[in-house]
């Protein structure tokens, strides 16, 4: 009769330290759309145009026609005043006064010829200007959450953008004490306060890192 195999001896090792093992991982989001961010400003610029201007010339030459006619008339009137030298003085005074009057009438005349000329006229105008200063980019993470971030350029819809980074835990270095000896193993999940030891071996899915 064959003897049944002996049951394995089960013991426990005390966990003395658990150290997470992390790696830096970039977080990405998928672009779902973007909106322009603009600022308004005012710019002044000069606008010039050629304008037709009309001028009216005097009917007579103000230095000859009216002046001479006024002097003659004034002289005739003055000649009729006084006698001898007094008449001569009155004639001279009448001629001078008549000349000034004739000159003034010529300058006020509005029956002269109308001429046209072209001159450039300019003025300042204010214009509103819209400037794009950035974009609010909407994205969706792999876990389904959404958000937005300000960017200088608008990435294409459906492209991936980096949102930053995080420390991702990829395992645990577990230090335990068994039979007076201390050892460390790499485990995928965080253990409790004790590890199972079967026939003197720690039950783990990872190989020991060191022993000592």
mmCIF file of N, CA, C and O in Angstrom, residues 128-168:
data_model
loop_
_atom_site.group_PDB
_atom_site.id
_atom_site.type_symbol
_atom_site.label_atom_id
_atom_site.label_comp_id
_atom_site.label_asym_id
_atom_site.label_seq_id
_atom_site.Cartn_x
_atom_site.Cartn_y
_atom_site.Cartn_z
ATOM 1 N N UNK A 128 -11.029 98.851 -36.774
ATOM 2 C CA UNK A 128 -10.963 97.776 -35.773
ATOM 3 C C UNK A 128 -10.267 96.563 -36.383
ATOM 4 O O UNK A 128 -10.576 96.146 -37.502
ATOM 5 N N UNK A 129 -9.317 95.998 -35.637
ATOM 6 C CA UNK A 129 -8.536 94.852 -36.104
ATOM 7 C C UNK A 129 -8.684 93.719 -35.097
ATOM 8 O O UNK A 129 -8.560 93.921 -33.888
ATOM 9 N N UNK A 130 -8.954 92.517 -35.600
ATOM 10 C CA UNK A 130 -9.090 91.333 -34.752
ATOM 11 C C UNK A 130 -7.838 90.475 -34.899
ATOM 12 O O UNK A 130 -7.461 90.098 -36.014
ATOM 13 N N UNK A 131 -7.187 90.160 -33.768
ATOM 14 C CA UNK A 131 -5.948 89.369 -33.774
ATOM 15 C C UNK A 131 -6.166 88.051 -33.049
ATOM 16 O O UNK A 131 -6.714 88.016 -31.944
ATOM 17 N N UNK A 132 -5.736 86.939 -33.670
ATOM 18 C CA UNK A 132 -5.818 85.616 -33.043
ATOM 19 C C UNK A 132 -4.636 85.459 -32.088
ATOM 20 O O UNK A 132 -3.476 85.571 -32.492
ATOM 21 N N UNK A 133 -4.934 85.232 -30.803
ATOM 22 C CA UNK A 133 -3.866 85.117 -29.797
ATOM 23 C C UNK A 133 -3.713 83.684 -29.284
ATOM 24 O O UNK A 133 -2.823 83.415 -28.474
ATOM 25 N N UNK A 134 -4.545 82.765 -29.744
ATOM 26 C CA UNK A 134 -4.435 81.377 -29.296
ATOM 27 C C UNK A 134 -5.694 80.587 -29.612
ATOM 28 O O UNK A 134 -6.605 81.075 -30.285
ATOM 29 N N UNK A 135 -5.724 79.360 -29.096
ATOM 30 C CA UNK A 135 -6.855 78.469 -29.330
ATOM 31 C C UNK A 135 -7.187 77.696 -28.048
ATOM 32 O O UNK A 135 -6.268 77.279 -27.322
ATOM 33 N N UNK A 136 -8.480 77.550 -27.772
ATOM 34 C CA UNK A 136 -8.931 76.645 -26.724
ATOM 35 C C UNK A 136 -9.193 75.297 -27.388
ATOM 36 O O UNK A 136 -10.125 75.155 -28.189
ATOM 37 N N UNK A 137 -8.340 74.313 -27.065
ATOM 38 C CA UNK A 137 -8.400 73.003 -27.715
ATOM 39 C C UNK A 137 -9.126 72.016 -26.796
ATOM 40 O O UNK A 137 -8.730 71.831 -25.638
ATOM 41 N N UNK A 138 -10.179 71.409 -27.300
ATOM 42 C CA UNK A 138 -10.951 70.418 -26.552
ATOM 43 C C UNK A 138 -10.402 69.027 -26.831
ATOM 44 O O UNK A 138 -10.028 68.715 -27.973
ATOM 45 N N UNK A 139 -10.386 68.165 -25.798
ATOM 46 C CA UNK A 139 -9.821 66.820 -25.955
ATOM 47 C C UNK A 139 -10.601 65.822 -25.101
ATOM 48 O O UNK A 139 -11.362 66.188 -24.202
ATOM 49 N N UNK A 140 -10.371 64.545 -25.404
ATOM 50 C CA UNK A 140 -10.954 63.459 -24.620
ATOM 51 C C UNK A 140 -9.838 62.484 -24.257
ATOM 52 O O UNK A 140 -9.048 62.075 -25.096
ATOM 53 N N UNK A 141 -9.773 62.119 -22.954
ATOM 54 C CA UNK A 141 -8.772 61.161 -22.486
ATOM 55 C C UNK A 141 -9.226 59.729 -22.755
ATOM 56 O O UNK A 141 -10.380 59.488 -23.110
ATOM 57 N N UNK A 142 -8.310 58.798 -22.559
ATOM 58 C CA UNK A 142 -8.619 57.392 -22.806
ATOM 59 C C UNK A 142 -9.658 56.853 -21.822
ATOM 60 O O UNK A 142 -10.380 55.899 -22.128
ATOM 61 N N UNK A 143 -9.777 57.484 -20.655
ATOM 62 C CA UNK A 143 -10.770 57.036 -19.680
ATOM 63 C C UNK A 143 -12.146 57.665 -19.909
ATOM 64 O O UNK A 143 -13.065 57.475 -19.110
ATOM 65 N N UNK A 144 -12.274 58.462 -20.982
ATOM 66 C CA UNK A 144 -13.565 59.060 -21.314
ATOM 67 C C UNK A 144 -13.762 60.470 -20.789
ATOM 68 O O UNK A 144 -14.697 61.150 -21.209
ATOM 69 N N UNK A 145 -12.918 60.915 -19.895
ATOM 70 C CA UNK A 145 -13.062 62.272 -19.368
ATOM 71 C C UNK A 145 -12.629 63.284 -20.428
ATOM 72 O O UNK A 145 -11.829 62.986 -21.321
ATOM 73 N N UNK A 146 -13.179 64.502 -20.335
ATOM 74 C CA UNK A 146 -12.889 65.536 -21.327
ATOM 75 C C UNK A 146 -12.337 66.778 -20.649
ATOM 76 O O UNK A 146 -12.437 66.949 -19.430
ATOM 77 N N UNK A 147 -11.777 67.654 -21.447
ATOM 78 C CA UNK A 147 -11.235 68.905 -20.930
ATOM 79 C C UNK A 147 -10.789 69.786 -22.079
ATOM 80 O O UNK A 147 -11.022 69.474 -23.251
ATOM 81 N N UNK A 148 -10.162 70.892 -21.748
ATOM 82 C CA UNK A 148 -9.632 71.804 -22.765
ATOM 83 C C UNK A 148 -8.373 72.459 -22.241
ATOM 84 O O UNK A 148 -8.167 72.562 -21.027
ATOM 85 N N UNK A 149 -7.531 72.923 -23.154
ATOM 86 C CA UNK A 149 -6.302 73.605 -22.788
ATOM 87 C C UNK A 149 -5.989 74.661 -23.840
ATOM 88 O O UNK A 149 -6.364 74.534 -25.006
ATOM 89 N N UNK A 150 -5.320 75.763 -23.404
ATOM 90 C CA UNK A 150 -4.958 76.855 -24.294
ATOM 91 C C UNK A 150 -3.665 76.503 -25.030
ATOM 92 O O UNK A 150 -2.674 76.118 -24.413
ATOM 93 N N UNK A 151 -3.679 76.663 -26.374
ATOM 94 C CA UNK A 151 -2.515 76.352 -27.179
ATOM 95 C C UNK A 151 -2.289 77.481 -28.180
ATOM 96 O O UNK A 151 -3.203 78.233 -28.531
ATOM 97 N N UNK A 152 -1.042 77.613 -28.646
ATOM 98 C CA UNK A 152 -0.711 78.641 -29.628
ATOM 99 C C UNK A 152 -1.235 78.292 -31.015
ATOM 100 O O UNK A 152 -1.555 79.181 -31.805
ATOM 101 N N UNK A 153 -1.304 76.990 -31.325
ATOM 102 C CA UNK A 153 -1.769 76.534 -32.632
ATOM 103 C C UNK A 153 -2.925 75.562 -32.449
ATOM 104 O O UNK A 153 -3.078 74.950 -31.391
ATOM 105 N N UNK A 154 -3.718 75.386 -33.505
ATOM 106 C CA UNK A 154 -4.864 74.483 -33.458
ATOM 107 C C UNK A 154 -4.487 73.149 -34.096
ATOM 108 O O UNK A 154 -4.304 73.079 -35.318
ATOM 109 N N UNK A 155 -4.353 72.060 -33.297
ATOM 110 C CA UNK A 155 -4.044 70.751 -33.884
ATOM 111 C C UNK A 155 -5.246 70.188 -34.622
ATOM 112 O O UNK A 155 -6.389 70.606 -34.400
ATOM 113 N N UNK A 156 -4.993 69.250 -35.517
ATOM 114 C CA UNK A 156 -6.064 68.656 -36.313
ATOM 115 C C UNK A 156 -6.991 67.822 -35.434
ATOM 116 O O UNK A 156 -6.563 67.200 -34.446
ATOM 117 N N UNK A 157 -8.245 67.820 -35.793
ATOM 118 C CA UNK A 157 -9.236 67.014 -35.076
ATOM 119 C C UNK A 157 -8.863 65.535 -35.202
ATOM 120 O O UNK A 157 -8.554 65.042 -36.269
ATOM 121 N N UNK A 158 -8.899 64.821 -34.076
ATOM 122 C CA UNK A 158 -8.547 63.407 -34.070
ATOM 123 C C UNK A 158 -7.096 63.121 -33.747
ATOM 124 O O UNK A 158 -6.738 61.966 -33.502
ATOM 125 N N UNK A 159 -6.256 64.168 -33.733
ATOM 126 C CA UNK A 159 -4.847 63.962 -33.388
ATOM 127 C C UNK A 159 -4.673 63.873 -31.874
ATOM 128 O O UNK A 159 -5.559 64.246 -31.106
ATOM 129 N N UNK A 160 -3.516 63.360 -31.467
ATOM 130 C CA UNK A 160 -3.236 63.230 -30.037
ATOM 131 C C UNK A 160 -2.333 64.371 -29.580
ATOM 132 O O UNK A 160 -1.405 64.754 -30.263
ATOM 133 N N UNK A 161 -2.637 64.892 -28.395
ATOM 134 C CA UNK A 161 -1.803 65.934 -27.808
ATOM 135 C C UNK A 161 -1.375 65.494 -26.411
ATOM 136 O O UNK A 161 -2.105 64.784 -25.715
ATOM 137 N N UNK A 162 -0.168 65.898 -26.028
ATOM 138 C CA UNK A 162 0.346 65.574 -24.694
ATOM 139 C C UNK A 162 -0.261 66.513 -23.668
ATOM 140 O O UNK A 162 -0.282 67.732 -23.855
ATOM 141 N N UNK A 163 -0.769 65.950 -22.588
ATOM 142 C CA UNK A 163 -1.418 66.730 -21.534
ATOM 143 C C UNK A 163 -0.555 66.857 -20.286
ATOM 144 O O UNK A 163 -0.951 67.512 -19.338
ATOM 145 N N UNK A 164 0.593 66.229 -20.304
ATOM 146 C CA UNK A 164 1.449 66.229 -19.127
ATOM 147 C C UNK A 164 1.961 64.817 -18.872
ATOM 148 O O UNK A 164 1.971 63.963 -19.775
ATOM 149 N N UNK A 165 2.354 64.561 -17.669
ATOM 150 C CA UNK A 165 2.877 63.236 -17.320
ATOM 151 C C UNK A 165 2.456 62.871 -15.906
ATOM 152 O O UNK A 165 2.050 63.735 -15.114
ATOM 153 N N UNK A 166 2.558 61.596 -15.617
ATOM 154 C CA UNK A 166 2.226 61.092 -14.291
ATOM 155 C C UNK A 166 3.159 59.938 -13.949
ATOM 156 O O UNK A 166 3.801 59.354 -14.843
ATOM 157 N N UNK A 167 3.260 59.621 -12.664
ATOM 158 C CA UNK A 167 4.054 58.485 -12.223
ATOM 159 C C UNK A 167 3.147 57.259 -12.141
ATOM 160 O O UNK A 167 2.202 57.240 -11.364
ATOM 161 N N UNK A 168 3.429 56.268 -12.958
ATOM 162 C CA UNK A 168 2.623 55.053 -12.991
ATOM 163 C C UNK A 168 3.327 53.942 -12.210
ATOM 164 O O UNK A 168 4.516 53.673 -12.414
#
